[in-house]
Short mmCIF file of C-alpha atoms (C1' of nucleotides) in Angstrom, two decimals:
data_model
loop_
_atom_site.label_atom_id
_atom_site.label_comp_id
_atom_site.label_asym_id
_atom_site.label_seq_id
_atom_site.Cartn_x
_atom_site.Cartn_y
_atom_site.Cartn_z
CA UNK A 1396 0.00 0.00 0.00
CA UNK A 1397 1.36 3.40 -0.96
CA UNK A 1398 1.83 5.31 2.26
CA UNK A 1399 0.74 8.89 1.67
CA UNK A 1400 2.26 10.25 4.88
CA UNK A 1401 5.99 10.52 5.46
CA UNK A 1402 6.00 7.90 8.16
CA UNK A 1403 8.13 4.95 7.04
CA UNK A 1404 8.29 2.13 9.51
CA UNK A 1405 11.85 2.93 10.48
CA UNK A 1406 11.01 6.40 11.75
CA UNK A 1407 9.05 4.88 14.61
CA UNK A 1408 11.98 2.77 15.74
CA UNK A 1409 14.24 5.72 15.32
CA UNK A 1410 12.08 7.79 17.62
CA UNK A 1411 11.96 4.99 20.19
CA UNK A 1412 15.73 4.85 20.25
CA UNK A 1413 15.99 8.60 20.69
CA UNK A 1414 13.55 8.60 23.58
CA UNK A 1415 15.22 5.65 25.29
CA UNK A 1416 18.62 7.26 24.94
CA UNK A 1417 17.41 10.63 26.21
CA UNK A 1418 15.83 9.02 29.24
CA UNK A 1419 18.96 7.09 30.14
CA UNK A 1420 21.31 9.99 29.44
CA UNK A 1421 19.21 12.23 31.66
CA UNK A 1422 19.35 9.74 34.53
CA UNK A 1423 22.95 8.61 34.34
CA UNK A 1424 25.06 10.78 32.07
CA UNK A 1425 26.74 10.23 28.73
CA UNK A 1426 29.59 7.77 29.23
CA UNK A 1427 27.65 5.93 31.94
CA UNK A 1428 25.10 4.70 29.39
CA UNK A 1429 26.10 2.02 26.90
CA UNK A 1430 24.57 1.43 23.49
CA UNK A 1431 23.58 -2.03 24.73
CA UNK A 1432 21.53 -0.40 27.47
CA UNK A 1433 19.87 2.00 25.06
CA UNK A 1434 19.04 -0.78 22.63
CA UNK A 1435 17.49 -2.90 25.34
CA UNK A 1436 15.24 -0.09 26.58
CA UNK A 1437 14.22 0.67 23.00
CA UNK A 1438 13.37 -3.01 22.43
CA UNK A 1439 16.01 -3.50 19.78
CA UNK A 1440 19.27 -5.41 19.43
CA UNK A 1441 22.47 -3.46 19.82
CA UNK A 1442 23.68 -3.73 16.24
CA UNK A 1443 20.40 -2.37 14.94
CA UNK A 1444 21.16 1.04 16.33
CA UNK A 1445 23.62 1.51 13.51
CA UNK A 1446 20.91 1.25 10.91
CA UNK A 1447 19.42 4.46 12.31
CA UNK A 1448 22.47 6.34 13.60
CA UNK A 1449 26.03 6.63 12.43
CA UNK A 1450 27.54 6.47 15.91
CA UNK A 1451 26.90 7.13 19.57
CA UNK A 1452 28.08 10.67 19.03
CA UNK A 1453 25.63 11.37 16.22
CA UNK A 1454 22.86 9.93 18.36
CA UNK A 1455 23.65 12.20 21.27
CA UNK A 1456 24.04 15.12 18.93
CA UNK A 1457 20.48 14.73 17.72
CA UNK A 1458 19.25 14.55 21.30
CA UNK A 1459 21.06 17.76 22.15
CA UNK A 1460 19.50 19.52 19.19
CA UNK A 1461 16.01 18.31 20.02
CA UNK A 1462 16.43 19.57 23.57
CA UNK A 1463 17.70 23.04 22.77
CA UNK A 1464 15.34 23.64 19.88
CA UNK A 1465 12.36 22.37 21.81
CA UNK A 1466 12.93 24.59 24.81
CA UNK A 1467 13.70 27.59 22.63
CA UNK A 1468 10.62 27.13 20.47
CA UNK A 1469 8.34 26.57 23.44
CA UNK A 1470 9.64 29.73 25.02
CA UNK A 1471 9.49 31.77 21.86
CA UNK A 1472 5.97 30.66 21.01
CA UNK A 1473 4.71 31.46 24.50
CA UNK A 1474 6.15 34.96 24.29
CA UNK A 1475 4.86 35.52 20.77
CA UNK A 1476 1.36 34.55 21.90
CA UNK A 1477 1.31 37.64 24.12
CA UNK A 1478 1.86 40.02 21.24
CA UNK A 1479 4.78 42.37 20.77
CA UNK A 1480 3.19 45.18 22.77
CA UNK A 1481 2.75 43.16 25.94
CA UNK A 1482 4.37 44.04 29.25
CA UNK A 1483 7.96 42.78 28.99
CA UNK A 1484 7.77 41.41 32.52
CA UNK A 1485 4.84 39.29 31.42
CA UNK A 1486 6.91 38.18 28.45
CA UNK A 1487 9.61 37.07 30.84
CA UNK A 1488 7.08 35.13 32.85
CA UNK A 1489 5.77 33.44 29.72
CA UNK A 1490 9.29 32.49 28.69
CA UNK A 1491 10.25 31.08 32.09
CA UNK A 1492 6.98 29.19 32.48
CA UNK A 1493 7.31 27.60 29.07
CA UNK A 1494 10.93 26.77 29.82
CA UNK A 1495 10.09 25.07 33.10
CA UNK A 1496 7.25 23.17 31.53
CA UNK A 1497 9.27 21.89 28.62
CA UNK A 1498 12.14 21.00 30.91
CA UNK A 1499 10.13 19.09 33.48
CA UNK A 1500 7.02 17.66 31.92
CA UNK A 1501 7.78 17.06 28.25
CA UNK A 1502 10.10 14.39 26.92
CA UNK A 1503 13.59 14.00 28.33
CA UNK A 1504 15.44 15.79 25.54
CA UNK A 1505 15.81 19.14 27.27
CA UNK A 1506 16.79 17.73 30.65
CA UNK A 1507 19.18 15.29 28.99
CA UNK A 1508 20.70 18.23 27.16
CA UNK A 1509 21.44 20.14 30.35
CA UNK A 1510 22.82 17.07 32.02
CA UNK A 1511 25.17 15.77 29.37
CA UNK A 1512 26.22 18.83 27.39
CA UNK A 1513 29.29 19.30 29.61
CA UNK A 1514 30.23 15.62 29.29
CA UNK A 1515 30.00 15.24 25.56
CA UNK A 1516 33.12 15.33 23.33
CA UNK A 1517 34.37 18.91 22.88
CA UNK A 1518 33.68 19.11 19.15
CA UNK A 1519 30.01 18.32 19.65
CA UNK A 1520 29.76 20.54 22.69
CA UNK A 1521 31.06 23.63 20.92
CA UNK A 1522 28.62 23.16 18.10
CA UNK A 1523 25.69 23.07 20.50
CA UNK A 1524 26.77 25.85 22.79
CA UNK A 1525 26.01 28.08 19.82
CA UNK A 1526 22.42 26.95 19.72
CA UNK A 1527 22.12 27.64 23.43
CA UNK A 1528 23.49 31.11 22.81
CA UNK A 1529 20.65 31.93 20.44
CA UNK A 1530 18.18 31.04 23.13
CA UNK A 1531 20.08 33.13 25.67
CA UNK A 1532 20.06 36.12 23.32
CA UNK A 1533 16.31 35.84 22.96
CA UNK A 1534 15.76 36.06 26.72
CA UNK A 1535 18.40 38.76 27.09
CA UNK A 1536 16.39 40.86 24.66
CA UNK A 1537 13.34 40.63 26.89
CA UNK A 1538 15.36 41.75 29.88
CA UNK A 1539 16.72 44.62 27.80
CA UNK A 1540 13.14 45.63 27.09
CA UNK A 1541 12.49 45.81 30.80
CA UNK A 1542 15.66 47.76 31.43
CA UNK A 1543 15.03 50.19 28.57
CA UNK A 1544 11.66 50.98 30.11
CA UNK A 1545 13.55 51.98 33.23
CA UNK A 1546 11.91 49.26 35.25
CA UNK A 1547 15.00 47.39 36.39
CA UNK A 1548 16.46 48.04 39.83
CA UNK A 1549 19.53 50.31 39.74
CA UNK A 1550 21.90 47.69 41.13
CA UNK A 1551 20.68 44.82 38.97
CA UNK A 1552 23.08 43.36 36.40
CA UNK A 1553 21.13 42.13 33.39
CA UNK A 1554 23.43 39.27 32.52
CA UNK A 1555 23.75 38.15 36.10
CA UNK A 1556 19.99 38.27 36.53
CA UNK A 1557 19.49 36.07 33.48
CA UNK A 1558 22.10 33.58 34.62
CA UNK A 1559 20.66 33.31 38.11
CA UNK A 1560 17.11 32.85 36.84
CA UNK A 1561 18.04 30.18 34.33
CA UNK A 1562 20.14 28.52 36.98
CA UNK A 1563 17.25 28.44 39.40
CA UNK A 1564 15.05 26.83 36.74
CA UNK A 1565 17.60 24.48 35.21
CA UNK A 1566 18.78 23.16 38.55
CA UNK A 1567 15.24 22.02 39.25
CA UNK A 1568 15.82 18.92 37.15
CA UNK A 1569 17.88 17.63 40.06
CA UNK A 1570 15.14 17.98 42.69
CA UNK A 1571 11.87 18.13 40.78
CA UNK A 1572 9.24 15.70 42.01
CA UNK A 1573 6.09 15.17 39.89
CA UNK A 1574 4.13 14.77 43.12
CA UNK A 1575 5.35 18.11 44.45
CA UNK A 1576 5.25 21.60 43.02
CA UNK A 1577 4.37 21.81 39.35
CA UNK A 1578 6.62 23.41 36.74
CA UNK A 1579 4.24 26.34 36.52
CA UNK A 1580 4.36 26.88 40.25
CA UNK A 1581 8.13 26.79 40.19
CA UNK A 1582 8.25 29.44 37.46
CA UNK A 1583 5.63 31.48 39.28
CA UNK A 1584 7.69 31.48 42.47
CA UNK A 1585 10.67 32.69 40.52
CA UNK A 1586 8.59 35.53 39.07
CA UNK A 1587 7.47 36.53 42.56
CA UNK A 1588 11.13 36.78 43.46
CA UNK A 1589 11.78 38.96 40.42
CA UNK A 1590 8.77 41.21 40.89
CA UNK A 1591 8.76 41.76 44.63
CA UNK A 1592 11.57 39.79 46.23
CA UNK A 1593 11.02 37.22 48.94
CA UNK A 1594 10.51 39.58 51.86
CA UNK A 1595 7.28 41.10 53.05
CA UNK A 1596 7.67 44.72 54.10
CA UNK A 1597 10.43 47.25 53.28
CA UNK A 1598 14.11 46.33 53.14
CA UNK B 1479 64.20 11.53 61.40
CA UNK B 1480 61.16 11.03 63.57
CA UNK B 1481 58.43 13.14 62.03
CA UNK B 1482 56.49 14.78 64.79
CA UNK B 1483 53.57 15.91 62.62
CA UNK B 1484 51.06 13.52 61.08
CA UNK B 1485 52.30 14.19 57.57
CA UNK B 1486 53.90 11.02 56.22
CA UNK B 1487 55.19 11.31 52.69
CA UNK B 1488 52.31 9.36 51.27
CA UNK B 1489 49.75 11.92 52.40
CA UNK B 1490 51.14 14.42 49.93
CA UNK B 1491 50.76 12.07 46.99
CA UNK B 1492 47.33 11.15 48.25
CA UNK B 1493 46.29 14.77 48.25
CA UNK B 1494 47.68 15.29 44.75
CA UNK B 1495 45.63 12.39 43.49
CA UNK B 1496 42.48 13.73 45.11
CA UNK B 1497 42.97 17.16 43.59
CA UNK B 1498 43.73 15.78 40.14
CA UNK B 1499 40.69 13.54 40.26
CA UNK B 1500 38.40 16.34 41.48
CA UNK B 1501 39.59 18.63 38.72
CA UNK B 1502 38.98 16.04 36.02
CA UNK B 1503 35.65 14.88 37.43
CA UNK B 1504 34.47 18.47 37.56
CA UNK B 1505 35.37 19.05 33.93
CA UNK B 1506 34.24 15.80 32.37
CA UNK B 1507 32.11 13.70 34.68
CA UNK B 1508 32.63 10.42 36.48
CA UNK B 1509 32.71 7.67 33.88
CA UNK B 1510 34.35 9.98 31.35
CA UNK B 1511 37.53 10.10 33.43
CA UNK B 1512 39.80 7.05 33.62
CA UNK B 1513 42.20 6.18 36.39
CA UNK B 1514 45.00 6.40 33.85
CA UNK B 1515 44.04 10.02 33.21
CA UNK B 1516 43.94 10.82 36.91
CA UNK B 1517 47.28 9.17 37.55
CA UNK B 1518 48.94 11.09 34.74
CA UNK B 1519 47.69 14.47 35.98
CA UNK B 1520 48.81 13.57 39.50
CA UNK B 1521 52.27 12.62 38.19
CA UNK B 1522 51.96 8.99 39.21
CA UNK B 1523 51.68 5.64 37.45
CA UNK B 1524 48.25 4.08 37.26
CA UNK B 1525 48.88 1.14 39.54
CA UNK B 1526 50.14 3.42 42.30
CA UNK B 1527 46.65 4.79 42.82
CA UNK B 1528 45.77 1.54 44.53
CA UNK B 1529 48.32 2.09 47.25
CA UNK B 1530 46.28 5.11 48.37
CA UNK B 1531 42.74 4.14 47.45
CA UNK B 1532 40.87 0.89 47.43
CA UNK B 1533 39.03 1.55 44.18
CA UNK B 1534 37.75 4.24 41.87
CA UNK B 1535 34.56 4.29 43.88
CA UNK B 1536 36.29 4.89 47.20
CA UNK B 1537 38.30 7.66 45.57
CA UNK B 1538 35.21 9.42 44.32
CA UNK B 1539 33.50 8.89 47.63
CA UNK B 1540 36.20 10.83 49.43
CA UNK B 1541 35.92 13.63 46.91
CA UNK B 1542 32.18 13.82 47.46
CA UNK B 1543 32.65 14.02 51.20
CA UNK B 1544 35.31 16.73 50.96
CA UNK B 1545 32.98 18.75 48.74
CA UNK B 1546 29.88 18.54 50.89
CA UNK B 1547 31.66 19.00 54.19
CA UNK B 1548 33.73 21.88 52.90
CA UNK B 1549 30.76 23.83 51.60
CA UNK B 1550 28.71 23.10 54.71
CA UNK B 1551 31.47 24.13 57.08
CA UNK B 1552 32.28 27.29 55.15
CA UNK B 1553 28.63 28.24 55.24
CA UNK B 1554 28.13 27.34 58.88
CA UNK B 1555 31.24 29.19 60.03
CA UNK B 1556 30.26 32.32 58.12
CA UNK B 1557 26.84 32.33 59.74
CA UNK B 1558 28.23 31.58 63.19
CA UNK B 1559 30.60 34.54 62.88
CA UNK B 1560 27.58 36.85 62.83
CA UNK B 1561 26.35 35.68 66.21
CA UNK B 1562 23.04 34.00 66.96
CA UNK B 1563 21.18 37.28 67.43
CA UNK B 1564 21.98 38.64 63.98
CA UNK B 1565 19.37 39.51 61.39
CA UNK B 1566 18.38 36.18 59.80
CA UNK B 1567 18.44 37.77 56.35
CA UNK B 1568 22.05 38.68 56.96
CA UNK B 1569 22.64 35.10 58.03
CA UNK B 1570 21.23 33.95 54.72
CA UNK B 1571 23.51 36.33 52.89
CA UNK B 1572 26.52 35.04 54.81
CA UNK B 1573 25.58 31.45 54.01
CA UNK B 1574 25.05 32.08 50.30
CA UNK B 1575 28.22 34.14 49.96
CA UNK B 1576 30.32 31.49 51.64
CA UNK B 1577 28.66 28.84 49.50
CA UNK B 1578 29.41 30.69 46.27
CA UNK B 1579 32.97 31.34 47.33
CA UNK B 1580 33.70 27.78 48.28
CA UNK B 1581 32.04 26.53 45.11
CA UNK B 1582 33.84 28.80 42.68
CA UNK B 1583 37.19 29.84 44.08
CA UNK B 1584 38.36 27.05 46.39
CA UNK B 1585 39.47 23.63 45.22
CA UNK B 1586 37.35 21.58 42.86
CA UNK B 1587 35.81 19.29 45.43
CA UNK B 1588 32.50 21.10 45.81
CA UNK B 1589 31.97 21.68 42.12
CA UNK B 1590 32.99 18.12 41.35
CA UNK B 1591 30.45 16.99 43.92
CA UNK B 1592 27.59 18.81 42.24
CA UNK B 1593 28.63 17.59 38.86
CA UNK B 1594 29.11 13.91 39.48
CA UNK B 1595 26.80 13.10 42.38
CA UNK B 1596 23.99 12.13 39.98
CA UNK B 1597 26.35 9.94 37.93
CA UNK B 1598 27.94 7.96 40.71
CA UNK B 1599 26.80 4.39 41.53
CA UNK B 1600 23.51 4.44 43.48
CA UNK B 1601 24.93 3.01 46.71
CA UNK B 1602 27.45 5.82 46.99
CA UNK B 1603 24.96 8.42 45.92
CA UNK B 1604 22.43 7.55 48.59
CA UNK B 1605 25.05 7.72 51.28
CA UNK B 1606 26.03 11.22 50.24
CA UNK B 1607 22.59 12.59 49.63
CA UNK B 1608 22.23 12.35 53.40
CA UNK B 1609 25.16 14.66 53.95
CA UNK B 1610 23.65 17.12 51.52
CA UNK B 1611 20.42 16.93 53.45
CA UNK B 1612 22.12 18.10 56.64
CA UNK B 1613 23.36 21.14 54.81
CA UNK B 1614 19.92 21.79 53.38
CA UNK B 1615 18.37 21.56 56.84
CA UNK B 1616 20.81 24.14 58.13
CA UNK B 1617 19.80 26.67 55.49
CA UNK B 1618 16.14 25.78 55.87
CA UNK B 1619 16.40 26.73 59.54
CA UNK B 1620 17.63 30.20 58.61
CA UNK B 1621 14.70 30.67 56.25
CA UNK B 1622 12.39 29.48 59.03
CA UNK B 1623 13.86 32.17 61.24
CA UNK B 1624 12.95 34.77 58.64
CA UNK B 1625 9.47 33.35 58.25
CA UNK B 1626 8.87 33.12 61.99
CA UNK B 1627 9.69 36.80 62.27
CA UNK B 1628 6.89 37.40 59.79
CA UNK B 1629 9.26 38.81 57.24
CA UNK B 1630 8.57 36.43 54.38
CA UNK B 1631 6.19 37.43 51.63
CA UNK B 1632 2.74 35.82 51.96
CA UNK B 1633 2.97 33.87 48.71
CA UNK B 1634 6.51 32.63 49.21
CA UNK B 1635 7.07 28.90 49.66
CA UNK B 1636 10.04 28.31 51.94
CA UNK B 1637 11.19 25.09 50.34
CA UNK B 1638 10.78 26.40 46.84
CA UNK B 1639 12.67 29.56 47.76
CA UNK B 1640 15.56 27.53 49.09
CA UNK B 1641 15.65 25.28 46.02
CA UNK B 1642 15.58 28.20 43.61
CA UNK B 1643 18.34 30.04 45.45
CA UNK B 1644 20.63 27.05 45.65
CA UNK B 1645 19.88 26.30 42.03
CA UNK B 1646 20.83 29.83 41.01
CA UNK B 1647 24.12 29.50 42.87
CA UNK B 1648 24.96 25.92 41.98
CA UNK B 1649 24.25 26.36 38.30
CA UNK B 1650 26.92 29.06 38.24
CA UNK B 1651 29.60 26.40 37.99
CA UNK B 1652 28.51 25.96 34.39
CA UNK B 1653 28.99 29.59 33.38
CA UNK B 1654 31.33 31.13 35.96
CA UNK B 1655 34.29 32.96 34.48
CA UNK B 1656 37.14 34.02 36.81
CA UNK B 1657 37.55 37.14 34.69
CA UNK B 1658 33.90 38.11 35.10
CA UNK B 1659 31.73 38.60 38.15
CA UNK B 1660 33.21 37.35 41.39
CA UNK B 1661 31.53 34.75 43.61
CA UNK B 1662 30.71 37.46 46.13
CA UNK B 1663 29.07 39.59 43.46
CA UNK B 1664 27.02 36.64 42.31
CA UNK B 1665 25.77 35.98 45.82
CA UNK B 1666 25.14 39.68 46.34
CA UNK B 1667 22.99 39.84 43.23
CA UNK B 1668 20.96 36.91 44.48
CA UNK B 1669 20.44 38.70 47.81
CA UNK B 1670 19.22 41.81 45.99
CA UNK B 1671 16.69 39.58 44.29
CA UNK B 1672 15.58 38.19 47.64
CA UNK B 1673 15.41 41.54 49.44
CA UNK B 1674 13.85 43.77 46.83
CA UNK B 1675 13.29 41.79 43.65
CA UNK B 1676 14.70 42.82 40.30
CA UNK B 1677 12.28 45.61 39.47
CA UNK B 1678 12.60 49.25 40.39
CA UNK B 1679 9.32 50.82 41.49
CA UNK B 1680 6.08 49.16 42.65
CA UNK B 1681 4.75 45.93 41.19
"C1'" DT C 846 4.42 -16.56 -5.97
"C1'" DA C 847 9.04 -14.74 -7.10
"C1'" DA C 848 12.08 -10.89 -6.76
"C1'" DT C 849 13.49 -6.71 -4.37
"C1'" DC C 850 14.41 -3.75 -0.93
"C1'" DA C 851 14.06 -2.17 4.03
"C1'" DA C 852 14.86 -3.37 8.65
"C1'" DA C 853 16.72 -6.03 12.35
"C1'" DC C 854 19.74 -9.61 14.08
"C1'" DT C 855 24.12 -12.48 15.10
"C1'" DA C 856 28.67 -12.75 16.24
"C1'" DA C 857 32.82 -11.03 16.59
"C1'" DC C 858 36.82 -7.44 16.47
"C1'" DG C 859 40.18 -4.24 18.71
"C1'" DA C 860 40.49 -0.75 22.22
"C1'" DC C 861 40.20 0.74 26.64
"C1'" DC C 862 38.58 0.11 31.25
"C1'" DG C 863 39.29 -1.01 36.51
"C1'" DT C 864 42.00 -3.97 38.92
"C1'" DT C 865 45.85 -6.98 40.69
"C1'" DA C 866 50.31 -9.55 41.68
"C1'" DG C 867 54.85 -9.05 42.13
"C1'" DA C 868 59.23 -6.68 41.34
"C1'" DA C 869 61.92 -2.34 41.84
"C1'" DT C 870 62.85 1.64 44.26
"C1'" DT C 871 62.99 4.97 47.73
"C1'" DT C 872 62.90 6.21 52.60
"C1'" DC C 873 63.50 5.37 57.29
"C1'" DT C 874 65.72 2.90 61.44
"C1'" DC C 875 69.48 1.08 63.85
"C1'" DG D 1364 76.15 1.17 55.64
"C1'" DA D 1365 72.77 -3.06 56.43
"C1'" DG D 1366 68.17 -4.32 56.86
"C1'" DA D 1367 63.26 -3.26 57.11
"C1'" DA D 1368 59.45 -0.79 55.86
"C1'" DA D 1369 57.01 2.33 52.91
"C1'" DT D 1370 56.06 3.78 48.41
"C1'" DT D 1371 56.03 3.40 43.44
"C1'" DC D 1372 56.34 0.95 39.16
"C1'" DT D 1373 55.75 -2.85 35.58
"C1'" DA D 1374 53.00 -5.87 33.17
"C1'" DA D 1375 49.23 -8.19 32.57
"C1'" DC D 1376 44.25 -10.18 33.56
"C1'" DG D 1377 39.21 -10.37 32.43
"C1'" DG D 1378 35.39 -7.58 31.16
"C1'" DT D 1379 32.90 -4.11 28.77
"C1'" DC D 1380 32.79 -0.72 25.40
"C1'" DG D 1381 31.71 1.21 20.46
"C1'" DT D 1382 31.72 -0.58 16.12
"C1'" DT D 1383 31.37 -3.61 11.91
"C1'" DA D 1384 30.57 -7.45 8.43
"C1'" DG D 1385 27.55 -10.74 7.00
"C1'" DT D 1386 23.15 -12.95 7.53
"C1'" DT D 1387 18.27 -13.34 8.38
"C1'" DT D 1388 13.70 -11.75 8.60
"C1'" DG D 1389 9.88 -8.85 7.11
"C1'" DA D 1390 7.44 -5.96 3.91
"C1'" DT D 1391 6.59 -4.32 -0.92
"C1'" DT D 1392 6.00 -4.72 -5.81
"C1'" DA D 1393 5.11 -7.20 -10.16
#
DNA sequence: TAATCAAACTAACGACCGTTAGAATTTCTC
DNA sequence: GAGAAATTCTAACGGTCGTTAGTTTGATTA
C-alpha cells in the first residue's frame, strides 16, 4: 500500500531509540550509558542502532538539538502569543513558564541536554553551545526591554539576573518531584522573586 | 628523622591524586575520566593509585565528602561569625556568599560533587545525599527564622525559595568565568533579588 | 508466488577500562 | 652502611565498550 504520509516504519523505531537514549542519558550521564543499554530499553538489538544512527556521538548530537530547539521554540511561542506590545515582565514570565514546563514535563530531551552537554566530546559541545546562545540572546532581549523601560532596579546586572534565573530553573531537574510543586508553580515562584523579592515589608 | 607531625610522605601524593581527580571529574564527569588520566595528571603511574585508594569508587567517595563538608562548614562558620542574634536575612547572605565562594574559588571538590553526584553508583549516591540533606536543613532553619519573624512574603514557599536560590548558585559552575563577576558579586545579586526583587518601582 | 528492498539480528573485532600480583625503588631505622 | 618498611612501578588479567561485516527476517512490488 502506498503510504501517503511521510512515516516509514523505520522512523518509529528511530524515535523509540531517541527517547530511550534521552531518558537514560538524563538519569545517568553520557559515558555511563552504553549502546547495549539504550538498545534494550528501546526493544532493539544493539547492532540495529547503527541502521538508524552513524555512531553514539551522532545519536547524542540529535538529542542535544532536540532539547535546545524544543525549549527555545516553546519559550518563543509562548512569548509571541502575548503580542509584541505586551508588558515585557509578562513576556519574561511566559518564557520562564514555558521553559520550566518543557524542561520538566515534556520528553527527556531538554533535561538530557542540560545534564550531558558538559560531558560530551568537545567538538560536539562547541557546536551546540552556539544553539544555546541563540536562546540566551532571545531572553536577554526581553530583559533589555524591561531595562530600557527603566523598570530594572539600579543595582541589577542584566546578565547576572538572566544567569541566576536560568540557573534556578535548570537546577530544578535535580530535585523536581512530579508529586510536588508543578513546573508552573516553580516558574511562578521565581517571578514573585523577580517582581517583589522574597521579603514582606520594606528592606 | 622522627616526624612529629602527622604528615607522612604518602599523604602528599594522596592529596595530589584527590585534587587531580576532582579537577577532572568536575570538567568531564565520572565515567568519562579514567584512572589512567587521573594518575597522569597527578604525576603517578596508574597502579600506584591503589596504594592510596581501594578503588575508583572509594576515591570518588572521598571527593564527594570533601565537597559537601567543605561547603557546609564554610557556610556554617560564616553564619556563626555573625552571632546567633543577627538579622536572619544577613545570616542567609553570609551562608550564600560562603557557599558561592567555596564553590567557585576554592578547590574543585565542591563543584565536582555537584557535577558527578547524579552519575555515581547508586549506593554511593544515597550515602552522600544524606550529607547534603544536613546542609539543606541548616539553610532551611535560617529561612524558618525569617518566616517566623513574619518577614517572608505571603505567597513565598520556603522550600521552593531555598531550592531556587541554591539552584541559582549551583548552576553558576557551568557559566562562571574568573575574569567576570566574582563569587561574592554573584551571591550579592541573588540577595538583591531576595530583598527587593529585580524591578525598580512598585509591582 | 518470485524478486526486491528495508529493517533487524548475530557474532565477533580491537580498544580501553578497573584492577591486581609481584618486582623495583625509595625512605627510614638502627 | 645493612636491613626493614614504605612507596612506586611494571605488566598483565578479564570484562565491557563502540563498532562492523555478514546474515536473516519482514514488507513491498510485479
